[in-house]
Structures are given as structure tokens and as C-alpha cells.
Short mmCIF file of N, CA, C and O in Angstrom, two decimals:
data_model
loop_
_atom_site.label_atom_id
_atom_site.label_comp_id
_atom_site.label_asym_id
_atom_site.label_seq_id
_atom_site.Cartn_x
_atom_site.Cartn_y
_atom_site.Cartn_z
N MET A 1 178.28 -184.67 108.79
CA MET A 1 177.14 -183.76 108.91
C MET A 1 176.03 -184.00 108.82
O MET A 1 175.49 -185.08 108.73
N ASP A 2 175.01 -183.32 109.53
CA ASP A 2 173.82 -183.89 109.98
C ASP A 2 172.14 -182.78 109.02
O ASP A 2 172.66 -181.57 109.43
N ASP A 3 171.61 -183.60 108.58
CA ASP A 3 171.31 -182.34 107.40
C ASP A 3 169.23 -182.43 107.39
O ASP A 3 168.78 -182.63 107.04
N THR A 4 169.53 -183.17 108.65
CA THR A 4 168.15 -183.44 109.47
C THR A 4 167.25 -181.58 109.37
O THR A 4 166.37 -181.65 109.10
N LEU A 5 167.96 -180.71 109.84
CA LEU A 5 167.23 -180.05 109.68
C LEU A 5 167.67 -179.36 108.69
O LEU A 5 166.01 -179.05 107.82
N ALA A 6 168.06 -179.42 106.92
CA ALA A 6 167.85 -179.14 105.60
C ALA A 6 166.71 -179.78 105.45
O ALA A 6 165.76 -179.55 104.41
N GLU A 7 166.79 -180.85 105.81
CA GLU A 7 165.52 -181.72 105.18
C GLU A 7 163.88 -181.14 105.70
O GLU A 7 163.51 -181.75 104.88
N ASP A 8 164.03 -181.67 106.86
CA ASP A 8 163.16 -181.46 107.76
C ASP A 8 162.42 -179.48 107.17
O ASP A 8 161.56 -179.40 106.58
N LEU A 9 162.97 -178.95 106.89
CA LEU A 9 162.68 -177.68 106.20
C LEU A 9 162.41 -177.30 104.72
O LEU A 9 161.00 -176.73 104.30
N ARG A 10 162.88 -178.36 103.76
CA ARG A 10 162.64 -178.10 102.90
C ARG A 10 161.20 -179.14 102.39
O ARG A 10 160.21 -179.32 102.12
N HIS A 11 161.31 -179.88 103.33
CA HIS A 11 159.93 -180.74 103.02
C HIS A 11 159.12 -180.14 103.84
O HIS A 11 157.29 -179.71 103.17
N ALA A 12 158.58 -179.38 105.28
CA ALA A 12 157.83 -178.41 105.64
C ALA A 12 157.42 -177.54 104.75
O ALA A 12 156.41 -177.04 104.18
N ILE A 13 158.41 -176.57 104.19
CA ILE A 13 158.18 -175.50 103.21
C ILE A 13 157.48 -176.32 101.70
O ILE A 13 156.56 -175.50 101.64
N GLY A 14 158.15 -176.81 101.33
CA GLY A 14 157.53 -177.83 99.92
C GLY A 14 155.77 -177.98 100.71
O GLY A 14 155.17 -177.94 99.75
N ALA A 15 155.73 -178.83 101.23
CA ALA A 15 154.43 -178.97 102.12
C ALA A 15 153.32 -177.81 102.14
O ALA A 15 152.32 -177.39 101.53
N LEU A 16 153.99 -176.82 102.63
CA LEU A 16 153.31 -175.51 103.07
C LEU A 16 152.35 -175.22 101.57
O LEU A 16 151.09 -174.63 101.15
N VAL A 17 153.98 -174.99 100.71
CA VAL A 17 153.99 -173.98 99.09
C VAL A 17 152.30 -174.69 98.79
O VAL A 17 151.35 -174.04 97.84
N ARG A 18 152.70 -176.68 98.71
CA ARG A 18 151.68 -177.55 97.83
C ARG A 18 150.22 -176.92 98.82
O ARG A 18 149.29 -176.63 97.70
N THR A 19 149.85 -177.38 99.60
CA THR A 19 148.99 -177.00 100.47
C THR A 19 148.43 -175.28 99.78
O THR A 19 147.14 -175.18 100.11
N VAL A 20 149.01 -174.54 100.30
CA VAL A 20 148.36 -172.98 100.10
C VAL A 20 147.79 -173.07 98.73
O VAL A 20 147.15 -172.24 98.55
N ARG A 21 148.78 -173.28 97.88
CA ARG A 21 148.60 -173.07 96.50
C ARG A 21 147.49 -174.29 96.09
O ARG A 21 146.37 -174.08 94.53
N THR A 22 146.40 -174.81 96.85
CA THR A 22 145.49 -176.15 96.47
C THR A 22 144.04 -174.95 96.30
O THR A 22 143.12 -175.25 95.51
N VAL A 23 144.02 -173.65 96.69
CA VAL A 23 143.25 -172.36 96.22
C VAL A 23 143.49 -171.73 94.96
O VAL A 23 142.71 -170.98 95.03
N ASP A 24 144.22 -171.74 94.30
CA ASP A 24 144.99 -171.06 93.49
C ASP A 24 143.27 -171.62 92.42
O ASP A 24 143.05 -173.04 92.46
N THR A 25 143.76 -171.00 91.39
CA THR A 25 142.20 -171.15 89.99
C THR A 25 142.69 -171.01 89.04
O THR A 25 142.38 -171.66 87.96
N MET A 26 144.30 -171.26 89.14
CA MET A 26 144.96 -171.35 87.04
C MET A 26 146.40 -172.08 87.73
O MET A 26 146.46 -172.52 88.85
N THR A 27 146.83 -172.24 86.97
CA THR A 27 147.81 -173.50 86.47
C THR A 27 149.05 -173.33 87.78
O THR A 27 149.32 -172.11 87.39
N GLY A 28 149.95 -173.20 87.98
CA GLY A 28 151.30 -172.78 88.60
C GLY A 28 151.83 -172.38 87.72
O GLY A 28 152.62 -171.13 87.53
N GLY A 29 152.32 -172.90 85.87
CA GLY A 29 152.91 -172.60 84.78
C GLY A 29 152.21 -171.42 84.44
O GLY A 29 152.69 -169.93 84.25
N GLU A 30 150.56 -171.20 84.36
CA GLU A 30 150.22 -169.54 84.56
C GLU A 30 150.42 -168.79 85.05
O GLU A 30 150.83 -167.39 84.36
N ALA A 31 149.62 -169.03 86.22
CA ALA A 31 150.58 -167.75 87.18
C ALA A 31 152.16 -167.35 87.40
O ALA A 31 152.04 -166.33 87.87
N ALA A 32 152.98 -168.19 87.13
CA ALA A 32 153.95 -168.10 87.03
C ALA A 32 154.84 -167.31 86.14
O ALA A 32 155.34 -166.02 85.78
N ILE A 33 153.76 -167.46 85.22
CA ILE A 33 154.47 -166.46 83.38
C ILE A 33 154.00 -165.73 83.78
O ILE A 33 154.92 -164.44 83.54
N LEU A 34 152.83 -165.19 84.74
CA LEU A 34 152.22 -163.81 84.62
C LEU A 34 152.64 -163.18 85.75
O LEU A 34 152.88 -161.95 85.88
N GLY A 35 153.61 -163.46 86.86
CA GLY A 35 154.35 -163.42 87.97
C GLY A 35 155.42 -162.44 87.04
O GLY A 35 155.92 -161.53 87.45
N TYR A 36 156.24 -163.75 85.93
CA TYR A 36 157.78 -163.10 85.31
C TYR A 36 157.00 -161.58 84.88
O TYR A 36 157.80 -160.49 84.81
N LEU A 37 155.96 -162.01 84.32
CA LEU A 37 155.96 -160.60 83.30
C LEU A 37 155.38 -159.39 83.73
O LEU A 37 155.71 -158.23 83.71
N ASP A 38 154.81 -159.23 85.15
CA ASP A 38 154.82 -158.23 86.16
C ASP A 38 155.25 -158.13 86.74
O ASP A 38 155.90 -156.76 86.91
N ARG A 39 156.56 -158.56 87.19
CA ARG A 39 157.19 -158.65 87.97
C ARG A 39 158.50 -157.65 86.86
O ARG A 39 159.28 -156.14 87.01
N ASP A 40 158.77 -158.42 85.76
CA ASP A 40 159.91 -158.19 84.59
C ASP A 40 159.66 -157.40 83.41
O ASP A 40 160.89 -157.13 82.52
N GLY A 41 158.35 -157.31 82.99
CA GLY A 41 158.59 -156.72 81.99
C GLY A 41 158.11 -157.40 80.78
O GLY A 41 158.13 -159.11 80.87
N ARG A 42 157.94 -157.28 79.01
CA ARG A 42 157.65 -157.77 78.46
C ARG A 42 159.00 -159.28 78.01
O ARG A 42 160.20 -158.25 78.43
N GLN A 43 158.47 -159.77 77.68
CA GLN A 43 159.74 -161.22 77.14
C GLN A 43 158.74 -162.41 76.41
O GLN A 43 157.83 -162.30 75.87
N THR A 44 159.84 -162.86 75.85
CA THR A 44 159.36 -163.65 75.18
C THR A 44 159.02 -165.48 75.52
O THR A 44 159.50 -165.38 76.87
N THR A 45 158.49 -166.06 74.89
CA THR A 45 158.02 -167.50 75.12
C THR A 45 159.54 -168.00 76.01
O THR A 45 159.62 -168.67 76.62
N ALA A 46 160.36 -168.10 74.34
CA ALA A 46 161.70 -168.82 75.02
C ALA A 46 162.62 -167.96 76.20
O ALA A 46 162.72 -169.06 76.81
N ASP A 47 162.03 -167.08 76.38
CA ASP A 47 162.31 -166.48 78.00
C ASP A 47 162.16 -167.02 79.51
O ASP A 47 162.39 -167.39 79.83
N LEU A 48 161.11 -167.03 78.97
CA LEU A 48 160.03 -167.41 79.95
C LEU A 48 159.71 -168.89 80.61
O LEU A 48 160.19 -169.75 81.34
N ALA A 49 160.47 -169.91 79.14
CA ALA A 49 160.79 -170.81 78.93
C ALA A 49 161.78 -171.75 80.65
O ALA A 49 161.92 -172.15 81.25
N GLN A 50 162.70 -170.84 79.86
CA GLN A 50 164.48 -170.85 80.30
C GLN A 50 164.32 -170.65 81.77
O GLN A 50 164.70 -171.16 83.01
N ARG A 51 163.01 -169.30 82.16
CA ARG A 51 163.36 -168.91 83.01
C ARG A 51 162.54 -169.84 84.51
O ARG A 51 163.05 -170.11 85.99
N ARG A 52 161.34 -170.93 84.20
CA ARG A 52 160.20 -171.54 84.65
C ARG A 52 160.98 -172.98 84.76
O ARG A 52 160.92 -173.65 85.28
N MET A 53 162.52 -173.21 83.74
CA MET A 53 163.31 -174.29 83.59
C MET A 53 162.08 -175.78 83.34
O MET A 53 162.05 -176.32 83.52
N VAL A 54 161.61 -175.21 82.03
CA VAL A 54 160.57 -176.06 81.18
C VAL A 54 160.96 -175.74 79.81
O VAL A 54 161.51 -174.66 79.57
N SER A 55 160.09 -177.21 79.34
CA SER A 55 160.52 -176.65 77.27
C SER A 55 159.62 -175.96 77.02
O SER A 55 159.42 -174.90 77.30
N HIS A 56 160.60 -175.47 75.94
CA HIS A 56 159.27 -174.28 74.96
C HIS A 56 158.21 -174.56 74.52
O HIS A 56 157.24 -173.71 75.14
N GLN A 57 158.04 -176.01 74.67
CA GLN A 57 156.33 -176.43 74.03
C GLN A 57 155.25 -175.81 75.45
O GLN A 57 154.33 -175.80 75.40
N SER A 58 156.70 -176.37 76.64
CA SER A 58 155.49 -176.63 77.66
C SER A 58 154.73 -174.84 78.42
O SER A 58 154.43 -174.55 78.34
N ALA A 59 155.71 -174.16 77.84
CA ALA A 59 155.95 -172.33 77.86
C ALA A 59 154.89 -172.24 77.26
O ALA A 59 153.50 -171.67 77.05
N ALA A 60 154.51 -172.70 75.69
CA ALA A 60 154.28 -172.12 74.33
C ALA A 60 152.73 -173.09 75.36
O ALA A 60 151.76 -172.13 74.80
N LYS A 61 152.26 -173.72 75.51
CA LYS A 61 150.88 -174.10 75.71
C LYS A 61 150.44 -173.50 76.75
O LYS A 61 149.46 -172.53 76.51
N SER A 62 150.90 -172.60 78.28
CA SER A 62 150.53 -171.91 79.03
C SER A 62 150.45 -170.15 78.89
O SER A 62 149.02 -169.96 78.49
N VAL A 63 150.91 -170.16 77.51
CA VAL A 63 150.91 -168.48 76.99
C VAL A 63 150.30 -168.87 76.05
O VAL A 63 148.81 -168.11 76.08
N LYS A 64 149.65 -169.70 74.94
CA LYS A 64 147.96 -169.86 74.32
C LYS A 64 146.98 -169.41 75.00
O LYS A 64 146.33 -169.01 74.69
N ASP A 65 147.25 -170.32 76.54
CA ASP A 65 145.82 -170.25 77.40
C ASP A 65 145.98 -168.82 78.26
O ASP A 65 145.16 -168.43 77.90
N LEU A 66 146.97 -168.24 77.67
CA LEU A 66 146.67 -166.81 78.28
C LEU A 66 146.38 -166.03 77.57
O LEU A 66 145.94 -164.71 77.84
N LEU A 67 147.36 -166.16 77.11
CA LEU A 67 146.47 -164.82 75.51
C LEU A 67 145.04 -165.39 75.23
O LEU A 67 143.75 -164.25 75.03
N GLY A 68 144.23 -166.71 74.89
CA GLY A 68 143.30 -167.15 75.12
C GLY A 68 141.87 -166.23 75.32
O GLY A 68 140.92 -165.73 75.25
N ALA A 69 142.57 -166.55 76.94
CA ALA A 69 142.05 -165.65 78.59
C ALA A 69 141.84 -164.23 77.94
O ALA A 69 141.67 -163.58 78.96
N GLY A 70 142.95 -163.60 77.97
CA GLY A 70 143.19 -162.15 77.29
C GLY A 70 143.46 -161.25 78.81
O GLY A 70 143.82 -160.39 79.22
N LEU A 71 144.81 -162.45 79.12
CA LEU A 71 145.26 -162.38 80.37
C LEU A 71 146.92 -161.93 80.16
O LEU A 71 147.79 -161.24 80.74
N VAL A 72 147.38 -162.33 79.12
CA VAL A 72 148.65 -161.62 78.20
C VAL A 72 148.16 -161.03 76.83
O VAL A 72 147.30 -161.19 76.30
N TYR A 73 149.59 -160.06 76.02
CA TYR A 73 149.24 -159.82 75.10
C TYR A 73 150.50 -160.11 74.54
O TYR A 73 151.72 -160.04 74.58
N ALA A 74 150.27 -160.17 73.40
CA ALA A 74 151.60 -160.80 71.82
C ALA A 74 151.83 -159.33 71.06
O ALA A 74 150.75 -158.83 70.85
N GLU A 75 153.26 -159.17 71.07
CA GLU A 75 153.47 -157.65 69.79
C GLU A 75 155.23 -158.59 69.34
O GLU A 75 155.93 -159.25 69.72
N PRO A 76 154.55 -157.64 68.02
CA PRO A 76 156.51 -158.19 67.24
C PRO A 76 157.40 -157.58 68.07
O PRO A 76 157.62 -156.45 69.48
N HIS A 77 158.59 -158.49 68.33
CA HIS A 77 159.67 -158.00 68.78
C HIS A 77 160.45 -157.19 68.03
O HIS A 77 160.30 -156.88 67.17
N PRO A 78 161.60 -155.83 68.95
CA PRO A 78 161.48 -154.48 68.21
C PRO A 78 162.72 -154.37 67.53
O PRO A 78 162.78 -154.41 66.38
N ASP A 79 163.39 -155.24 67.83
CA ASP A 79 164.67 -156.32 67.63
C ASP A 79 164.69 -157.14 66.28
O ASP A 79 165.72 -157.19 65.39
N ASP A 80 163.78 -158.14 66.68
CA ASP A 80 163.53 -159.66 66.01
C ASP A 80 162.49 -159.56 65.24
O ASP A 80 161.59 -160.43 65.98
N ARG A 81 161.99 -159.41 64.08
CA ARG A 81 160.62 -159.59 64.12
C ARG A 81 160.21 -161.14 64.13
O ARG A 81 158.50 -161.32 63.94
N ARG A 82 160.97 -161.87 64.18
CA ARG A 82 160.61 -163.57 63.83
C ARG A 82 160.55 -163.54 65.42
O ARG A 82 159.39 -164.71 65.35
N LYS A 83 160.48 -163.29 66.14
CA LYS A 83 160.10 -163.38 68.09
C LYS A 83 158.43 -162.45 68.63
O LYS A 83 158.82 -161.62 67.59
N VAL A 84 157.95 -162.69 69.19
CA VAL A 84 156.91 -162.32 70.17
C VAL A 84 157.25 -161.61 71.10
O VAL A 84 158.09 -162.41 72.05
N LEU A 85 156.83 -160.69 71.54
CA LEU A 85 157.16 -159.90 73.22
C LEU A 85 156.07 -160.18 73.78
O LEU A 85 154.79 -159.61 73.28
N LEU A 86 155.47 -160.43 74.75
CA LEU A 86 154.81 -160.96 75.93
C LEU A 86 154.22 -159.91 76.75
O LEU A 86 155.67 -160.07 77.35
N GLY A 87 152.96 -159.85 77.29
CA GLY A 87 153.43 -158.70 78.12
C GLY A 87 152.27 -159.11 79.08
O GLY A 87 151.57 -159.55 78.80
N ILE A 88 151.54 -158.49 80.02
CA ILE A 88 150.39 -158.75 80.90
C ILE A 88 149.67 -157.92 81.12
O ILE A 88 150.16 -156.54 80.80
N THR A 89 148.40 -158.08 80.45
CA THR A 89 147.06 -156.93 79.88
C THR A 89 146.62 -156.85 81.75
O THR A 89 147.14 -157.21 82.44
N ASP A 90 146.32 -155.18 81.96
CA ASP A 90 145.45 -155.44 83.48
C ASP A 90 144.26 -156.52 83.77
O ASP A 90 144.47 -156.38 84.87
N ALA A 91 143.81 -157.43 82.87
CA ALA A 91 142.94 -158.15 83.37
C ALA A 91 143.85 -159.64 84.28
O ALA A 91 143.81 -160.11 84.84
N GLY A 92 145.63 -159.54 83.44
CA GLY A 92 146.31 -160.58 83.89
C GLY A 92 146.44 -160.13 85.30
O GLY A 92 147.41 -161.12 86.07
N ARG A 93 146.88 -158.87 84.84
CA ARG A 93 147.01 -158.64 86.41
C ARG A 93 146.54 -158.30 87.83
O ARG A 93 146.57 -158.60 88.57
N ALA A 94 144.83 -158.17 87.08
CA ALA A 94 144.32 -158.72 88.07
C ALA A 94 143.88 -159.79 88.47
O ALA A 94 143.55 -160.34 89.50
N ARG A 95 144.13 -160.57 87.62
CA ARG A 95 143.90 -162.39 87.82
C ARG A 95 145.16 -162.35 89.09
O ARG A 95 144.80 -162.91 89.64
N LEU A 96 146.74 -162.18 88.96
CA LEU A 96 147.54 -162.23 88.97
C LEU A 96 146.74 -161.84 90.51
O LEU A 96 147.39 -162.80 91.49
N ARG A 97 146.44 -160.89 91.12
CA ARG A 97 146.29 -160.09 92.45
C ARG A 97 145.96 -161.20 92.87
O ARG A 97 145.23 -161.31 94.07
N GLN A 98 144.72 -161.79 92.61
CA GLN A 98 143.16 -162.63 92.86
C GLN A 98 144.64 -163.90 93.57
O GLN A 98 143.93 -163.99 94.67
N GLU A 99 144.46 -164.41 92.88
CA GLU A 99 145.57 -166.32 93.07
C GLU A 99 146.38 -165.04 94.32
O GLU A 99 146.26 -166.25 95.00
N ARG A 100 147.21 -164.42 94.18
CA ARG A 100 148.11 -164.08 95.71
C ARG A 100 147.27 -163.13 96.23
O ARG A 100 147.70 -163.93 97.31
N ASP A 101 146.05 -162.84 96.48
CA ASP A 101 145.19 -162.75 97.71
C ASP A 101 144.69 -164.07 98.04
O ASP A 101 145.00 -163.66 99.67
N GLN A 102 143.84 -164.74 97.23
CA GLN A 102 143.35 -166.24 97.88
C GLN A 102 144.65 -166.79 98.61
O GLN A 102 144.79 -167.24 99.65
N ARG A 103 145.62 -166.50 97.85
CA ARG A 103 146.68 -167.56 98.64
C ARG A 103 147.64 -167.15 100.09
O ARG A 103 147.28 -167.75 101.48
N THR A 104 147.87 -165.55 99.97
CA THR A 104 147.76 -165.12 101.26
C THR A 104 146.81 -165.12 102.49
O THR A 104 146.71 -165.42 103.83
N SER A 105 145.41 -165.21 101.82
CA SER A 105 143.95 -165.00 102.59
C SER A 105 143.87 -167.06 103.29
O SER A 105 143.86 -166.94 104.85
N SER A 106 144.25 -167.32 102.56
CA SER A 106 144.15 -169.59 102.98
C SER A 106 145.57 -169.28 104.14
O SER A 106 145.36 -169.68 105.31
N LEU A 107 147.01 -168.48 103.45
CA LEU A 107 147.92 -168.55 104.91
C LEU A 107 147.38 -168.20 106.08
O LEU A 107 147.48 -168.48 107.69
N HIS A 108 147.20 -166.61 105.96
CA HIS A 108 146.84 -165.49 107.31
C HIS A 108 145.46 -166.38 107.96
O HIS A 108 145.97 -166.50 109.84
N ASN A 109 144.80 -167.29 107.45
CA ASN A 109 143.53 -167.58 108.21
C ASN A 109 144.50 -168.98 108.95
O ASN A 109 143.55 -169.38 110.08
N ALA A 110 145.57 -169.71 108.25
CA ALA A 110 145.82 -170.95 109.56
C ALA A 110 146.58 -170.23 109.95
O ALA A 110 146.49 -171.48 111.22
N ILE A 111 147.40 -169.43 109.58
CA ILE A 111 148.13 -169.30 111.22
C ILE A 111 147.83 -168.03 112.16
O ILE A 111 147.94 -168.70 113.08
N HIS A 112 146.19 -167.78 112.11
CA HIS A 112 145.54 -167.14 113.49
C HIS A 112 144.88 -168.07 114.18
O HIS A 112 144.68 -167.72 114.97
N ASP A 113 143.78 -168.99 112.78
CA ASP A 113 143.24 -170.16 113.74
C ASP A 113 144.26 -171.31 114.27
O ASP A 113 144.25 -172.10 115.39
N THR A 114 145.36 -171.36 114.31
CA THR A 114 146.36 -172.67 114.53
C THR A 114 147.73 -171.87 115.05
O THR A 114 147.57 -173.28 116.36
N LEU A 115 148.02 -171.25 115.30
CA LEU A 115 149.42 -170.27 115.91
C LEU A 115 148.78 -169.92 117.17
O LEU A 115 147.88 -168.57 116.66
N THR A 116 149.67 -169.70 118.02
CA THR A 116 149.27 -168.04 119.46
C THR A 116 150.04 -167.73 118.71
O THR A 116 151.12 -167.03 118.00
N ALA A 117 150.07 -166.66 119.24
CA ALA A 117 149.95 -164.90 119.28
C ALA A 117 152.16 -165.41 119.35
O ALA A 117 152.79 -164.77 118.65
N ALA A 118 152.95 -165.95 120.79
CA ALA A 118 153.89 -166.29 120.82
C ALA A 118 154.86 -167.26 119.26
O ALA A 118 155.82 -166.54 118.98
N GLU A 119 153.61 -167.79 118.84
CA GLU A 119 154.28 -168.57 117.85
C GLU A 119 153.96 -167.84 116.82
O GLU A 119 155.34 -167.58 116.17
N GLN A 120 153.40 -166.87 116.44
CA GLN A 120 153.64 -165.92 115.48
C GLN A 120 154.55 -165.09 115.36
O GLN A 120 154.68 -164.71 114.21
N GLN A 121 154.42 -164.45 116.30
CA GLN A 121 156.11 -163.67 116.41
C GLN A 121 157.11 -164.67 116.38
O GLN A 121 158.52 -163.80 115.64
N SER A 122 157.04 -165.93 116.63
CA SER A 122 158.51 -167.12 115.95
C SER A 122 158.20 -166.89 114.67
O SER A 122 159.95 -167.17 113.92
N LEU A 123 157.39 -166.82 114.24
CA LEU A 123 157.41 -167.55 112.71
C LEU A 123 157.93 -165.77 112.15
O LEU A 123 158.58 -166.11 111.29
N ARG A 124 157.31 -165.19 112.39
CA ARG A 124 157.46 -163.83 111.83
C ARG A 124 158.97 -163.60 111.83
O ARG A 124 160.05 -163.16 110.73
N ASP A 125 160.25 -164.18 113.47
CA ASP A 125 161.16 -164.28 113.24
C ASP A 125 162.33 -164.45 112.09
O ASP A 125 163.23 -164.61 111.94
N CYS A 126 161.48 -166.15 111.96
CA CYS A 126 161.83 -166.91 110.86
C CYS A 126 161.91 -165.51 109.89
O CYS A 126 162.55 -166.32 108.76
N VAL A 127 161.13 -164.84 109.08
CA VAL A 127 161.10 -164.42 108.08
C VAL A 127 162.48 -164.04 107.60
O VAL A 127 162.82 -164.62 106.39
N PRO A 128 163.26 -163.30 107.74
CA PRO A 128 164.21 -162.52 107.76
C PRO A 128 165.57 -163.95 107.34
O PRO A 128 166.39 -163.54 106.05
N LEU A 129 165.49 -164.73 108.24
CA LEU A 129 166.48 -165.87 108.26
C LEU A 129 165.83 -166.57 106.71
O LEU A 129 167.19 -167.16 106.04
N LEU A 130 164.45 -167.02 105.90
CA LEU A 130 164.67 -167.84 104.85
C LEU A 130 164.27 -166.72 103.81
O LEU A 130 164.71 -167.43 102.63
N THR A 131 164.47 -165.80 103.78
CA THR A 131 164.77 -164.87 102.91
C THR A 131 166.19 -164.71 102.73
O THR A 131 166.56 -164.75 101.51
N ARG A 132 167.03 -165.16 103.66
CA ARG A 132 168.21 -164.95 103.76
C ARG A 132 169.11 -166.31 102.91
O ARG A 132 169.95 -166.35 102.13
N LEU A 133 168.28 -166.97 103.30
CA LEU A 133 168.67 -168.33 102.27
C LEU A 133 168.36 -168.48 101.15
O LEU A 133 169.03 -168.82 100.14
N THR A 134 167.07 -167.80 100.35
CA THR A 134 166.63 -167.72 99.77
C THR A 134 167.67 -167.02 98.38
O THR A 134 167.92 -167.24 97.50
N THR A 135 167.93 -166.08 99.13
CA THR A 135 169.37 -165.30 98.90
C THR A 135 170.62 -165.44 97.99
O THR A 135 170.94 -165.75 97.44
N TYR A 136 170.69 -166.35 99.35
CA TYR A 136 171.71 -167.04 99.11
C TYR A 136 171.92 -168.26 97.80
O TYR A 136 172.95 -168.30 97.17
N LEU A 137 170.71 -168.82 98.29
CA LEU A 137 170.42 -170.33 97.28
C LEU A 137 170.48 -169.31 95.80
O LEU A 137 171.12 -170.41 94.75
N THR A 138 169.96 -168.80 95.34
CA THR A 138 169.68 -167.86 93.92
C THR A 138 170.75 -166.87 93.89
O THR A 138 170.66 -166.53 92.44
N GLY A 139 171.48 -166.64 94.94
CA GLY A 139 172.51 -166.17 94.34
C GLY A 139 172.62 -164.22 94.02
O GLY A 139 173.20 -163.43 93.52
N HIS A 140 171.04 -163.90 94.25
CA HIS A 140 170.90 -162.63 94.76
C HIS A 140 169.77 -162.34 94.99
O HIS A 140 169.04 -162.87 95.77
#
């Protein structure tokens, strides 16, 4: 089996993602937590740690920083008062949008400054293929 395509794709996408994230103004963990809360609603720190596949302590540090910055809020869990549910604030949503816009703008500029119109179309044609691969790998 020739794994060259898979390895080349993994390397190229990884490098692209890391490079695009250089414009971020917050840590990847903080941005990921805000993204989960924005997309999926309130969650516990344990839920967020599991989703990020990090330790509870790592997620708790990010949560503490986000709480301190007013980007998330905490409230008692309705079913278990020992737990706390976290949600995203309007300021958190605005900050997340800012982060996403910076990434998009950086990538947009690179696409338009580097690729010809035909290459841009080829890249556009690849997006559904990448989406299918992601769906297969994540199971949804």
C-alpha cells in the first residue's frame, strides 16, 4: 500500500493549520473551548476536557482564564449541584468571531495572493473531498 498521498496530505494540512493559527491572539485550548460552547451550548469542564482529549486540569486552567476574561460564565448544574455548567458570553462569542475572522482573512489573502484563478478553482473542488474524509474519520 502506498501511503505517500495520506502522509503528504497530513503534512500539508497540518502545516497549513499551524500557519493559519499564527494570527491567533488566544491559545488553541481557549479557542476550542469557546467553539464547543458556541456550537453545542453549556457544558461542564469534564465534558470539555473529554472533547478536547486533554486532562481535566488542562481544561480547568483554560476555563479559569476564560472566566477571568469574561468570555464564559459558570452556573450551577440543574441536575447535580456539585457540578458547574459553563456557557459562552456575548464577549466570548465576539472574541471567537474575531479569532475566526483573522484566520479566514489570513487564509483568504494567501489564496488570492498565491494561487491563479484555475488553482483557486481546483482548491475549491477539493473542499467537498476533504469534508468527506473528515466525516469518515469522525464518524459523523
